[in-house]
C-alpha atoms as a PDB file:
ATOM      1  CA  UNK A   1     -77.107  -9.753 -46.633  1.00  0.00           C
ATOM      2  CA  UNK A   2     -79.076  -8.398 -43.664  1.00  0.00           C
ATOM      3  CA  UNK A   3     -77.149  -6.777 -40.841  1.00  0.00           C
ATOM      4  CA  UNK A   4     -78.238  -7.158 -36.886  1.00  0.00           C
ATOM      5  CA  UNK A   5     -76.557  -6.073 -33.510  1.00  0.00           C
ATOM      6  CA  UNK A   6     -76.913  -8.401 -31.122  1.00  0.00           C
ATOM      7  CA  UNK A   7     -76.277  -8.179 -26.946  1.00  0.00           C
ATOM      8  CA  UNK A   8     -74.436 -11.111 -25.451  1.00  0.00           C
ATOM      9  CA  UNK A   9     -76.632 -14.108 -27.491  1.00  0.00           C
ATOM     10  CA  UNK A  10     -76.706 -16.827 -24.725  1.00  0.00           C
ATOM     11  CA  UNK A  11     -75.614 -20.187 -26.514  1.00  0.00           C
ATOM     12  CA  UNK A  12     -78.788 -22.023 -25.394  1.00  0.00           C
ATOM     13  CA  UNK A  13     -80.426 -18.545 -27.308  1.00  0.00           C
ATOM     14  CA  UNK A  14     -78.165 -19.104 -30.482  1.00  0.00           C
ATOM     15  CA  UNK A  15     -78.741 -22.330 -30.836  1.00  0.00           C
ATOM     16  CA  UNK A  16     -82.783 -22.027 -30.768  1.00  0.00           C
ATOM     17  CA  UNK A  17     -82.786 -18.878 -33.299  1.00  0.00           C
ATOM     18  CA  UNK A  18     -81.253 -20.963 -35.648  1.00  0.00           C
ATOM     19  CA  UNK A  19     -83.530 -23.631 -35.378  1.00  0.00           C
ATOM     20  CA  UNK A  20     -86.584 -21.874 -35.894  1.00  0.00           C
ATOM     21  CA  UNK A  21     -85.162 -19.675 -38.614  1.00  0.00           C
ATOM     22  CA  UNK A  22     -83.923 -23.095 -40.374  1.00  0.00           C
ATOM     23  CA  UNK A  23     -87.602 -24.715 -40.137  1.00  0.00           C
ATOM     24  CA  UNK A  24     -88.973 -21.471 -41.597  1.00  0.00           C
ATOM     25  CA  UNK A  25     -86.265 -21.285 -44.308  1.00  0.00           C
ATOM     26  CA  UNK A  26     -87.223 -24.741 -45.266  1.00  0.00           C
ATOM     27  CA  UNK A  27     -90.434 -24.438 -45.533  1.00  0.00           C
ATOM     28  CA  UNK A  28     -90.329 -21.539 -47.677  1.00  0.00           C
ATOM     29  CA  UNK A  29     -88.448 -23.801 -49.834  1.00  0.00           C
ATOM     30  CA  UNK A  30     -91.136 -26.509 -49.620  1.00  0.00           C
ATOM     31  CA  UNK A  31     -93.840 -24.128 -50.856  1.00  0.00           C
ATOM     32  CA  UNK A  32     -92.246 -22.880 -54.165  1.00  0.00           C
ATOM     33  CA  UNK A  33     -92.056 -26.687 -54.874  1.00  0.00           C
ATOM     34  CA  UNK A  34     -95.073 -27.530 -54.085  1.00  0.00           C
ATOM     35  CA  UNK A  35     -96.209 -23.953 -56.435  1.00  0.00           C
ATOM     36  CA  UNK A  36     -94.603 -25.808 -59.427  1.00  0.00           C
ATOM     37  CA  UNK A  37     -91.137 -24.100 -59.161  1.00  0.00           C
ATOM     38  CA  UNK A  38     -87.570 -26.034 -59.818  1.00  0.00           C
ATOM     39  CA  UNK A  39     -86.463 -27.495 -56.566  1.00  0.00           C
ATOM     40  CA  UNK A  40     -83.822 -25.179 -55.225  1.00  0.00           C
ATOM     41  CA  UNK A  41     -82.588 -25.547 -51.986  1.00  0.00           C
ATOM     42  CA  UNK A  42     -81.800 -22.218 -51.065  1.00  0.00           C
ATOM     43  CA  UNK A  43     -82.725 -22.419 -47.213  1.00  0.00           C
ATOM     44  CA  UNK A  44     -79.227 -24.802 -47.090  1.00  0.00           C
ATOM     45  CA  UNK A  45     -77.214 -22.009 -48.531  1.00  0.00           C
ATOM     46  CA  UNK A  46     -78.417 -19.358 -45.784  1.00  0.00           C
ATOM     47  CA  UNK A  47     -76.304 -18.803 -43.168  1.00  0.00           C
ATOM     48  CA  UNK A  48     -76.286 -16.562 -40.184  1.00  0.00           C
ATOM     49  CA  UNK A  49     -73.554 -15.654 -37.533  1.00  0.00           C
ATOM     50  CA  UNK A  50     -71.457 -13.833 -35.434  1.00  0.00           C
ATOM     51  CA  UNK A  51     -68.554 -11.821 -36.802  1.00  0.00           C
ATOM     52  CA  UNK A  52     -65.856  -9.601 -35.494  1.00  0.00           C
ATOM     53  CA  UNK A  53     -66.653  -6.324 -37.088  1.00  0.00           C
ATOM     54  CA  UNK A  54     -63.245  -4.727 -37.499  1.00  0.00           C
ATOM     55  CA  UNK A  55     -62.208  -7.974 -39.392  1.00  0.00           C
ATOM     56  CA  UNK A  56     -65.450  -8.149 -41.289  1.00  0.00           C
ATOM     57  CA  UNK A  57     -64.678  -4.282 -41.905  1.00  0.00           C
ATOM     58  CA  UNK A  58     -61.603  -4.930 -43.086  1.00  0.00           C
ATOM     59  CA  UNK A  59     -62.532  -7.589 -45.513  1.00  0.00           C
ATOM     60  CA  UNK A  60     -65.304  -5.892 -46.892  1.00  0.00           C
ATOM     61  CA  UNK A  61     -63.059  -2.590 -48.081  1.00  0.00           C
ATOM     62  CA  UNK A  62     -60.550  -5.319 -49.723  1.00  0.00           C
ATOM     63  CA  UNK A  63     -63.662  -6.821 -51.945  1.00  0.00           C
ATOM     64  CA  UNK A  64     -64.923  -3.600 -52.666  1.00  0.00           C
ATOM     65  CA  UNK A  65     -61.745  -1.363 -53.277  1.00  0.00           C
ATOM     66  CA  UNK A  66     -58.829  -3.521 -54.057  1.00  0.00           C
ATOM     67  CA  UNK A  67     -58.914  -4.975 -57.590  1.00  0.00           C
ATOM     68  CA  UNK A  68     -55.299  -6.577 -58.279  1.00  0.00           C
ATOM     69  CA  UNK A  69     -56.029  -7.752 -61.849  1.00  0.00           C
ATOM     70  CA  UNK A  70     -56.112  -3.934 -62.506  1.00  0.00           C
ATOM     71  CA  UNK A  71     -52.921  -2.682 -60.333  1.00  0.00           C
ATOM     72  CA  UNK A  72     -51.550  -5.901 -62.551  1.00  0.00           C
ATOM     73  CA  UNK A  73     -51.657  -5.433 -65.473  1.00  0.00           C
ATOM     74  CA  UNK A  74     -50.884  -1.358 -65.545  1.00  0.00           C
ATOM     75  CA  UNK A  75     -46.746  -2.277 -65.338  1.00  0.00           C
ATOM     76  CA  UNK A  76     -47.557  -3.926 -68.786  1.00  0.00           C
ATOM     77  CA  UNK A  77     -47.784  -0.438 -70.414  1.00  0.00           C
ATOM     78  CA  UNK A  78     -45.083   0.777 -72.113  1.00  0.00           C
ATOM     79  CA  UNK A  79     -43.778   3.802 -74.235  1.00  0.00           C
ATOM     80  CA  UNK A  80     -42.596   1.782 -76.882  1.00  0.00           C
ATOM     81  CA  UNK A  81     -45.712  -0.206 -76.707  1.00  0.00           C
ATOM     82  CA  UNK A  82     -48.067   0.109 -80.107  1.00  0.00           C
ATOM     83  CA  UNK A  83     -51.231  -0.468 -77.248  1.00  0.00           C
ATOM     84  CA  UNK A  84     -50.512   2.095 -74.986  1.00  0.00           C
ATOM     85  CA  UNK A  85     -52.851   5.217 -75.194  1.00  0.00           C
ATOM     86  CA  UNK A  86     -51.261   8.434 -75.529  1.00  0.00           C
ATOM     87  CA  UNK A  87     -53.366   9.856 -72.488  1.00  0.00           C
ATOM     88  CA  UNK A  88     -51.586   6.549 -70.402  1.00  0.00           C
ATOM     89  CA  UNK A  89     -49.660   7.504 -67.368  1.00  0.00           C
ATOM     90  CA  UNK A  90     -45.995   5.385 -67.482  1.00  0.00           C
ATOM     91  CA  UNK A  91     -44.458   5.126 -63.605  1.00  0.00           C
ATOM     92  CA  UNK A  92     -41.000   5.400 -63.481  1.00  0.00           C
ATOM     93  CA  UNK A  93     -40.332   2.577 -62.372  1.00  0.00           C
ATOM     94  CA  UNK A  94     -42.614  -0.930 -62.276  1.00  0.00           C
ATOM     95  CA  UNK A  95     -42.788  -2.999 -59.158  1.00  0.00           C
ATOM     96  CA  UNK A  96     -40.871  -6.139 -58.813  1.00  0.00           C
ATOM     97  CA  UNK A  97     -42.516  -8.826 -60.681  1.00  0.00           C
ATOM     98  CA  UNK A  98     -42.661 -10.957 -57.539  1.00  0.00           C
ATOM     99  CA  UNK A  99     -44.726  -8.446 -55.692  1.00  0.00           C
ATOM    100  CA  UNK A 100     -47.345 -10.212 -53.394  1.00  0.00           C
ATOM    101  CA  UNK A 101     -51.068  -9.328 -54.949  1.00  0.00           C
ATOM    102  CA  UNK A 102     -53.297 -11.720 -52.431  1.00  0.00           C
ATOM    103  CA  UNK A 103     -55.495 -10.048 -49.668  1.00  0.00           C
ATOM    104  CA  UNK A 104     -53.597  -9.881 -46.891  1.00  0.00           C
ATOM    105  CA  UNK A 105     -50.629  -8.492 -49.059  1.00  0.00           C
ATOM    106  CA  UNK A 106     -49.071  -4.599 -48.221  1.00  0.00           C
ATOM    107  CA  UNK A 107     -50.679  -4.251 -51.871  1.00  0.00           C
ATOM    108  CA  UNK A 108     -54.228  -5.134 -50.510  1.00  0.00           C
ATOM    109  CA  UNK A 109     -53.439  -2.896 -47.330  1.00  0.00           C
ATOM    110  CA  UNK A 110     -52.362   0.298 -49.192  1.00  0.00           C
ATOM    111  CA  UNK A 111     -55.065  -0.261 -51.189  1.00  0.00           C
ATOM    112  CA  UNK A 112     -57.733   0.428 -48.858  1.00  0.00           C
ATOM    113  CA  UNK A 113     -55.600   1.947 -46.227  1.00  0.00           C
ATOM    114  CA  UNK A 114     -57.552   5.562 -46.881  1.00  0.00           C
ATOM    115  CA  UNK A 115     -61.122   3.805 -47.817  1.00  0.00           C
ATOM    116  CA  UNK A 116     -62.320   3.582 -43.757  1.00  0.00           C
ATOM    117  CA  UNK A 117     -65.200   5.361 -44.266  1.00  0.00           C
ATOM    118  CA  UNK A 118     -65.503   4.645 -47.855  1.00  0.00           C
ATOM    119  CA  UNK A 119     -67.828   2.086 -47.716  1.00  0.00           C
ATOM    120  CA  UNK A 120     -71.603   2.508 -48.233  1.00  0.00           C
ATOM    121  CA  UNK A 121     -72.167  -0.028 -44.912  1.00  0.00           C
ATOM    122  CA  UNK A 122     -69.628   1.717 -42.972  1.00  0.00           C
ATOM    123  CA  UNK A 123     -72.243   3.495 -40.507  1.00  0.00           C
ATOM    124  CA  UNK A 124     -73.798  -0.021 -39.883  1.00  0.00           C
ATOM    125  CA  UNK A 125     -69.958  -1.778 -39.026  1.00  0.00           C
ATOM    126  CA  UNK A 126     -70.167  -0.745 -34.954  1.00  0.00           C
ATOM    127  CA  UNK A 127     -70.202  -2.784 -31.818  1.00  0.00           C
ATOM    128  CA  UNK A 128     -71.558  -6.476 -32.013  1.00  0.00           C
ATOM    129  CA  UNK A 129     -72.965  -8.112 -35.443  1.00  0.00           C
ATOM    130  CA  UNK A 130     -74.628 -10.371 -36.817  1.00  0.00           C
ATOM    131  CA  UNK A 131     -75.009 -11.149 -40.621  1.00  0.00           C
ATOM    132  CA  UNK A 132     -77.409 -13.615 -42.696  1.00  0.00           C
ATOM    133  CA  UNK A 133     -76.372 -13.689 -45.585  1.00  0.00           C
ATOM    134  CA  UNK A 134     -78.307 -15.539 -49.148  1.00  0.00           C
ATOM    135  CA  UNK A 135     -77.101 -16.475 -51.929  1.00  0.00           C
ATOM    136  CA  UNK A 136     -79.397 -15.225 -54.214  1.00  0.00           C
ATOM    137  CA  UNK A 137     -81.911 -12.827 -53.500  1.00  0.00           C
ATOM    138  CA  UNK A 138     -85.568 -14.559 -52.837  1.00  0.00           C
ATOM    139  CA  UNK A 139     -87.793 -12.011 -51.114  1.00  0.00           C
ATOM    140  CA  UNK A 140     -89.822 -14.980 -49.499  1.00  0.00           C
ATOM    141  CA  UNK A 141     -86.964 -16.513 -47.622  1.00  0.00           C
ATOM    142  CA  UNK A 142     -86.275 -12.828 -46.675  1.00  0.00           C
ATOM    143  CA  UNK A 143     -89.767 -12.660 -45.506  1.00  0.00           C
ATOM    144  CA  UNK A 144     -89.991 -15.637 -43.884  1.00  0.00           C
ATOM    145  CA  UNK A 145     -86.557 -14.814 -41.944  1.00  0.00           C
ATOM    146  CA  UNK A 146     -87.603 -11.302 -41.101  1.00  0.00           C
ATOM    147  CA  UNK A 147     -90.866 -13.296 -39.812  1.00  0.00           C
ATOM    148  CA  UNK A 148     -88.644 -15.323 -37.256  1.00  0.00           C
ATOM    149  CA  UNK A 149     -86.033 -12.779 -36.079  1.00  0.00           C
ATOM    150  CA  UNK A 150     -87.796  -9.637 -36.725  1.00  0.00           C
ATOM    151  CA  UNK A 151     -91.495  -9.361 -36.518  1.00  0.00           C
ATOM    152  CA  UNK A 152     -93.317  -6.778 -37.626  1.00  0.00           C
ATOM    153  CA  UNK A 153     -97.594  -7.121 -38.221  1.00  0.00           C
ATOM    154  CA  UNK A 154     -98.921  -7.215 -40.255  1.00  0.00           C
ATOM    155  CA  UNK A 155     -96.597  -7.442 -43.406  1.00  0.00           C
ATOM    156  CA  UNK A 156     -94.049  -9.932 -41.138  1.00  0.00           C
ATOM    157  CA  UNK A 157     -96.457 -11.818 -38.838  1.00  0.00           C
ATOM    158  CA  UNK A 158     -94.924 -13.803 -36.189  1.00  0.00           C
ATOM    159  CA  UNK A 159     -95.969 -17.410 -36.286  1.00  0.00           C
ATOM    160  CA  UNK A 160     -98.611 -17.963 -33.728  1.00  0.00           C
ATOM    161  CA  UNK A 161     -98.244 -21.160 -30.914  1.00  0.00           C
ATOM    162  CA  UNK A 162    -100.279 -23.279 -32.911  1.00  0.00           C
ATOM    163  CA  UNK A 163     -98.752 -23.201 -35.840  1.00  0.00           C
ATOM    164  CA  UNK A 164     -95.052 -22.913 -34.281  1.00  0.00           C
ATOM    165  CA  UNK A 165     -95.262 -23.379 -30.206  1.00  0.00           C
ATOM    166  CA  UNK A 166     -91.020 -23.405 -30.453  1.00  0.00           C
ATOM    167  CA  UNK A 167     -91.034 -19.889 -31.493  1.00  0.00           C
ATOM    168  CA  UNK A 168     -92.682 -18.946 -28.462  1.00  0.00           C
ATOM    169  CA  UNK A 169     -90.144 -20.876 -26.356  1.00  0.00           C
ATOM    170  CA  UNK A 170     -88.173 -18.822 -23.956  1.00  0.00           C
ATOM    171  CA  UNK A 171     -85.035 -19.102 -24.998  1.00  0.00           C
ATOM    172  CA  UNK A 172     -86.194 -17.980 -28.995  1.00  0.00           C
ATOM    173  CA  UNK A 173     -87.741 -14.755 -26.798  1.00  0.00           C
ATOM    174  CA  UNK A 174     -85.055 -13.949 -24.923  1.00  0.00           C
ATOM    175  CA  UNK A 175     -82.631 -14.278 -27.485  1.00  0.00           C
ATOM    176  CA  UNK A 176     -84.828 -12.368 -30.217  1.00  0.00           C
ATOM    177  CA  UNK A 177     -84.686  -9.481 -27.666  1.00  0.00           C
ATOM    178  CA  UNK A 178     -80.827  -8.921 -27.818  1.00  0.00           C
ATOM    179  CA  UNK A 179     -81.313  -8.393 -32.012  1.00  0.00           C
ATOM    180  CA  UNK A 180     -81.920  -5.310 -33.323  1.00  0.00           C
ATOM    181  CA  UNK A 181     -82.626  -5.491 -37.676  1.00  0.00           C
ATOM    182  CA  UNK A 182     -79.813  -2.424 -38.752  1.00  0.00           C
ATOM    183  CA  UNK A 183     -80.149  -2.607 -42.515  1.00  0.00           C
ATOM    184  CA  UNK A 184     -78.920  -4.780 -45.372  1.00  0.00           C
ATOM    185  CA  UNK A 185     -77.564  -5.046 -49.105  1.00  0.00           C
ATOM    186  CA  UNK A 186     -79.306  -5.981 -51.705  1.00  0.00           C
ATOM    187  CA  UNK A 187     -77.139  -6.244 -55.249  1.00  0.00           C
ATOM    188  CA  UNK A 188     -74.992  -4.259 -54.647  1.00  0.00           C
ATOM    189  CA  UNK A 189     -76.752  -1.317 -52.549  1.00  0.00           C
ATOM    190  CA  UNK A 190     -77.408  -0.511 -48.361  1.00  0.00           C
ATOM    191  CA  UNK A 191     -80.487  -0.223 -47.735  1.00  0.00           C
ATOM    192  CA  UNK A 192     -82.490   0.994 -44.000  1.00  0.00           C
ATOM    193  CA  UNK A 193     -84.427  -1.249 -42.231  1.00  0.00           C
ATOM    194  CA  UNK A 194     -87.678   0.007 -44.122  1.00  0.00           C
ATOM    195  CA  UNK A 195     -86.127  -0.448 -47.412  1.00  0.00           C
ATOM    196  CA  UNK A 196     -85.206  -3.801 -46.002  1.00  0.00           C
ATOM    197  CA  UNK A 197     -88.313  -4.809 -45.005  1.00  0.00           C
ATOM    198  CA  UNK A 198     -89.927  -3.416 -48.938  1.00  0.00           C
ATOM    199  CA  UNK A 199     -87.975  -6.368 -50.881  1.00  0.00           C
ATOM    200  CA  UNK A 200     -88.983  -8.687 -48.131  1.00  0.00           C
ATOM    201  CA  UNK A 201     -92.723  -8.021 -48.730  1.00  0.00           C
ATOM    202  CA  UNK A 202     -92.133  -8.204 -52.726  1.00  0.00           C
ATOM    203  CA  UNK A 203     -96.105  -9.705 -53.255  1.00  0.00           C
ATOM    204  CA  UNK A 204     -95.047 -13.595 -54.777  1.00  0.00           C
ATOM    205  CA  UNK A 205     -90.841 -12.757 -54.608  1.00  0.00           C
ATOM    206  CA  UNK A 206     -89.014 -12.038 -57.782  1.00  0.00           C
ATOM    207  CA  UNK A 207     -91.095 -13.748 -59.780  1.00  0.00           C
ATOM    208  CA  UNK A 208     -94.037 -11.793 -58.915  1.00  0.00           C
ATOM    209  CA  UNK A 209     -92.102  -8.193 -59.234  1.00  0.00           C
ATOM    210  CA  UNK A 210     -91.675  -9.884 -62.666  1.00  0.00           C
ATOM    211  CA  UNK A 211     -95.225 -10.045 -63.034  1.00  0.00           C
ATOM    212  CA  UNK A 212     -96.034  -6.475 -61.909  1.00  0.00           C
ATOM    213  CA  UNK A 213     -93.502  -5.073 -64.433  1.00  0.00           C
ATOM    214  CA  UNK A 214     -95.173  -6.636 -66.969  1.00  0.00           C
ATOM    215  CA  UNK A 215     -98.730  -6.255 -66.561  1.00  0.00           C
ATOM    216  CA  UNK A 216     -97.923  -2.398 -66.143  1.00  0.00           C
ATOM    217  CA  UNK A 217     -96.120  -2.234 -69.154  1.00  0.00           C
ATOM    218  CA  UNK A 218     -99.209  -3.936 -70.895  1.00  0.00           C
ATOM    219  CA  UNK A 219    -101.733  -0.973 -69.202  1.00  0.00           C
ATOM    220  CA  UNK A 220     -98.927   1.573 -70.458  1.00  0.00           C
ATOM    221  CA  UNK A 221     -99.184   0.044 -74.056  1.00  0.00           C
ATOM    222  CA  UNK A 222    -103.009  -0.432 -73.684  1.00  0.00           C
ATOM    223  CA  UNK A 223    -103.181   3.077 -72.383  1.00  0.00           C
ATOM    224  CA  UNK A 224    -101.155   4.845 -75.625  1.00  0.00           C
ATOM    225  CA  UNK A 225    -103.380   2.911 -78.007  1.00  0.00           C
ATOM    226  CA  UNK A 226    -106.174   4.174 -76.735  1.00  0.00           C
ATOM    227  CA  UNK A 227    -104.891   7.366 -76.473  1.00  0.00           C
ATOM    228  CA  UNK A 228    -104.213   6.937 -80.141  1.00  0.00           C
ATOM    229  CA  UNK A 229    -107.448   5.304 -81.517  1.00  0.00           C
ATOM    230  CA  UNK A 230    -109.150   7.873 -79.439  1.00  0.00           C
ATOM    231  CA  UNK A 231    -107.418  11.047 -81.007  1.00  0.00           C
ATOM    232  CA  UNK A 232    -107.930   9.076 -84.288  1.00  0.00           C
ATOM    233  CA  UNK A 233    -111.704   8.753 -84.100  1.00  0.00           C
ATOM    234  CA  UNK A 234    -111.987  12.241 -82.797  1.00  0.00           C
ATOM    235  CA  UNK A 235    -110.550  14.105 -85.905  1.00  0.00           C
ATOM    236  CA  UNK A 236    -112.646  11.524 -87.776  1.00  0.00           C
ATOM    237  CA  UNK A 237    -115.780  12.710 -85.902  1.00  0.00           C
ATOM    238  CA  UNK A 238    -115.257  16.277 -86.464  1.00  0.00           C
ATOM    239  CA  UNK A 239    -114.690  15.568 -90.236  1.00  0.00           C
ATOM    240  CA  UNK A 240    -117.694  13.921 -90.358  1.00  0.00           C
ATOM    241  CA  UNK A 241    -119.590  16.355 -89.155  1.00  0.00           C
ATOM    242  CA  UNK A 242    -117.549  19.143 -90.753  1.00  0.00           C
ATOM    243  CA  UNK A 243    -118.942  17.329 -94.197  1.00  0.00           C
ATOM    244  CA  UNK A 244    -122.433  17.140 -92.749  1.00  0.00           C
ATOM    245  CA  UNK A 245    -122.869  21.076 -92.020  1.00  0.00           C
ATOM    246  CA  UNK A 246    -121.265  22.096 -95.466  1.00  0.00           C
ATOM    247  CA  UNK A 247    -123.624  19.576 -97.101  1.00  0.00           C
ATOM    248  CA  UNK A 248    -126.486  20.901 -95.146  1.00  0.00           C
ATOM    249  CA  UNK A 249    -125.521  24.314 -96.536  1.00  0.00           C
ATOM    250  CA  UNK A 250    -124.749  23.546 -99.809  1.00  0.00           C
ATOM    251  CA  UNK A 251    -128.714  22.204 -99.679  1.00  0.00           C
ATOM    252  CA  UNK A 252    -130.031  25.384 -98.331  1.00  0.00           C
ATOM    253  CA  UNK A 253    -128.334  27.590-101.026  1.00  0.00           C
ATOM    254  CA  UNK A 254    -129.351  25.369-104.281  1.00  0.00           C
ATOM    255  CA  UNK A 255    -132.916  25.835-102.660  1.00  0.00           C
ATOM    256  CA  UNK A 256    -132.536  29.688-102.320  1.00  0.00           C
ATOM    257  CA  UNK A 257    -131.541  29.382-105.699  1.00  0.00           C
ATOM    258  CA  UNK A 258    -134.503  27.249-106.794  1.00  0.00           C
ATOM    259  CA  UNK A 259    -137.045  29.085-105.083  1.00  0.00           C
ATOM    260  CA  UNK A 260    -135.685  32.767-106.596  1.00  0.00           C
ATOM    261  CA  UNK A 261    -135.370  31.112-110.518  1.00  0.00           C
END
């Protein structure tokens, strides 16, 4: 999920920023196919738009904080129950067992009522926002979206007129000048707009991180065996010539001996 403020999008803008992040999400999606991966159509499940932070806010400390399955299933303990830990905390009394669980419940409210500034993405939930939001994390679509709404050489090169003369378009420019990139989260974890822009430049996506983590475990491995074999064949050099020089003396004192008889 990547995070931008916007200033009063015209609609005319709106509508042109998504087309020319759509063509580059789909072509993203063309090239892994045509690289020999699965078809996936990921560039279909991105989405950006416009929210109402407070609500967003809101929302977000209710998925993150309020976990009813728990709050649920902690009237189920009993004193007299064989389960029941002895550390367990029994309430006096249980709530009602028609007590409404769902998000917008007093439950859900009280739950998160003290979490306002809980939230890692808290500092980033002020004034006007925009969110695009994937599915799965693919560090080429986030490249090539980053690429469309904000450019920045030579990692995220814009496209040039040649290649893509409807990025250039005024209404693309005028609205690309009322975002501003904030930050995003990536499983699980905020992360600043340099941060941001690190997984989108991920050399060949998750696949090639993949790569990288292996082929440096291999020079780890391939760096202790040698490590090993060299240790090994150093001891067995200094033997060697250990044997040598107490041969060579042995020689020299059966001469000695030789020459005095």
């Amino acid at each position: 999920m990547l995070l931008f403020q916007h200033n009063n999008l015209k609609s005319n803008e709106w509508v042109a920023i998504r087309r020319e992040l759509s063509a580059a999400l789909q072509k993203v999606d063309a090239a892994r196919v045509a690289a020999g991966h699965l078809p996936e159509p990921l560039a279909d499940g991105i989405k950006i738009q416009i929210i109402q932070t407070g609500i967003f806010a809101a929302a977000l400390r209710v998925v993150e904080f309020y976990k009813p399955e728990l709050q649920s299933a902690a009237p189920s303990l009993g004193p007299t129950d064989s389960t029941t830990p002895l550390s367990a905390s029994i309430p006096v009394s249980s709530p009602s067992t028609d007590e409404l669980t769902h998000t917008l419940s007093k439950a859900a409210h009280e739950a998160v009522a003290d979490t306002r500034t809980a939230h890692a993405l808290a500092p980033l939930l002020s004034g006007p926002l925009v969110l695009l939001t994937f599915p799965n994390v693919s560090p080429q679509h986030m490249k090539a979206a980053l690429s469309i709404l904000s450019p920045n050489p030579p990692q995220f090169q814009a496209p040039t007129r040649r290649a893509n003369p409807g990025w250039h378009d005024a209404a693309v420019q005028g609205g690309l000048q009322k975002l501003l990139l904030l930050g995003a989260r990536v499983e699980g974890k905020v992360f600043d707009v340099d941060e941001t822009r690190w997984v989108g430049s991920i050399d060949g996506g998750l696949d090639g991180l993949r790569a990288q983590l292996v082929a440096m475990l291999q020079g780890i491995g391939a760096g202790v065996t040698n490590t090993l074999e060299s240790a090994g064949r150093s001891i067995y050099f200094t033997l060697e010539g250990r044997r040598s020089m107490l041969e060579d003396e042995e020689k020299e004192a059966l001469k000695e001996t030789t020459e005095q008889e």
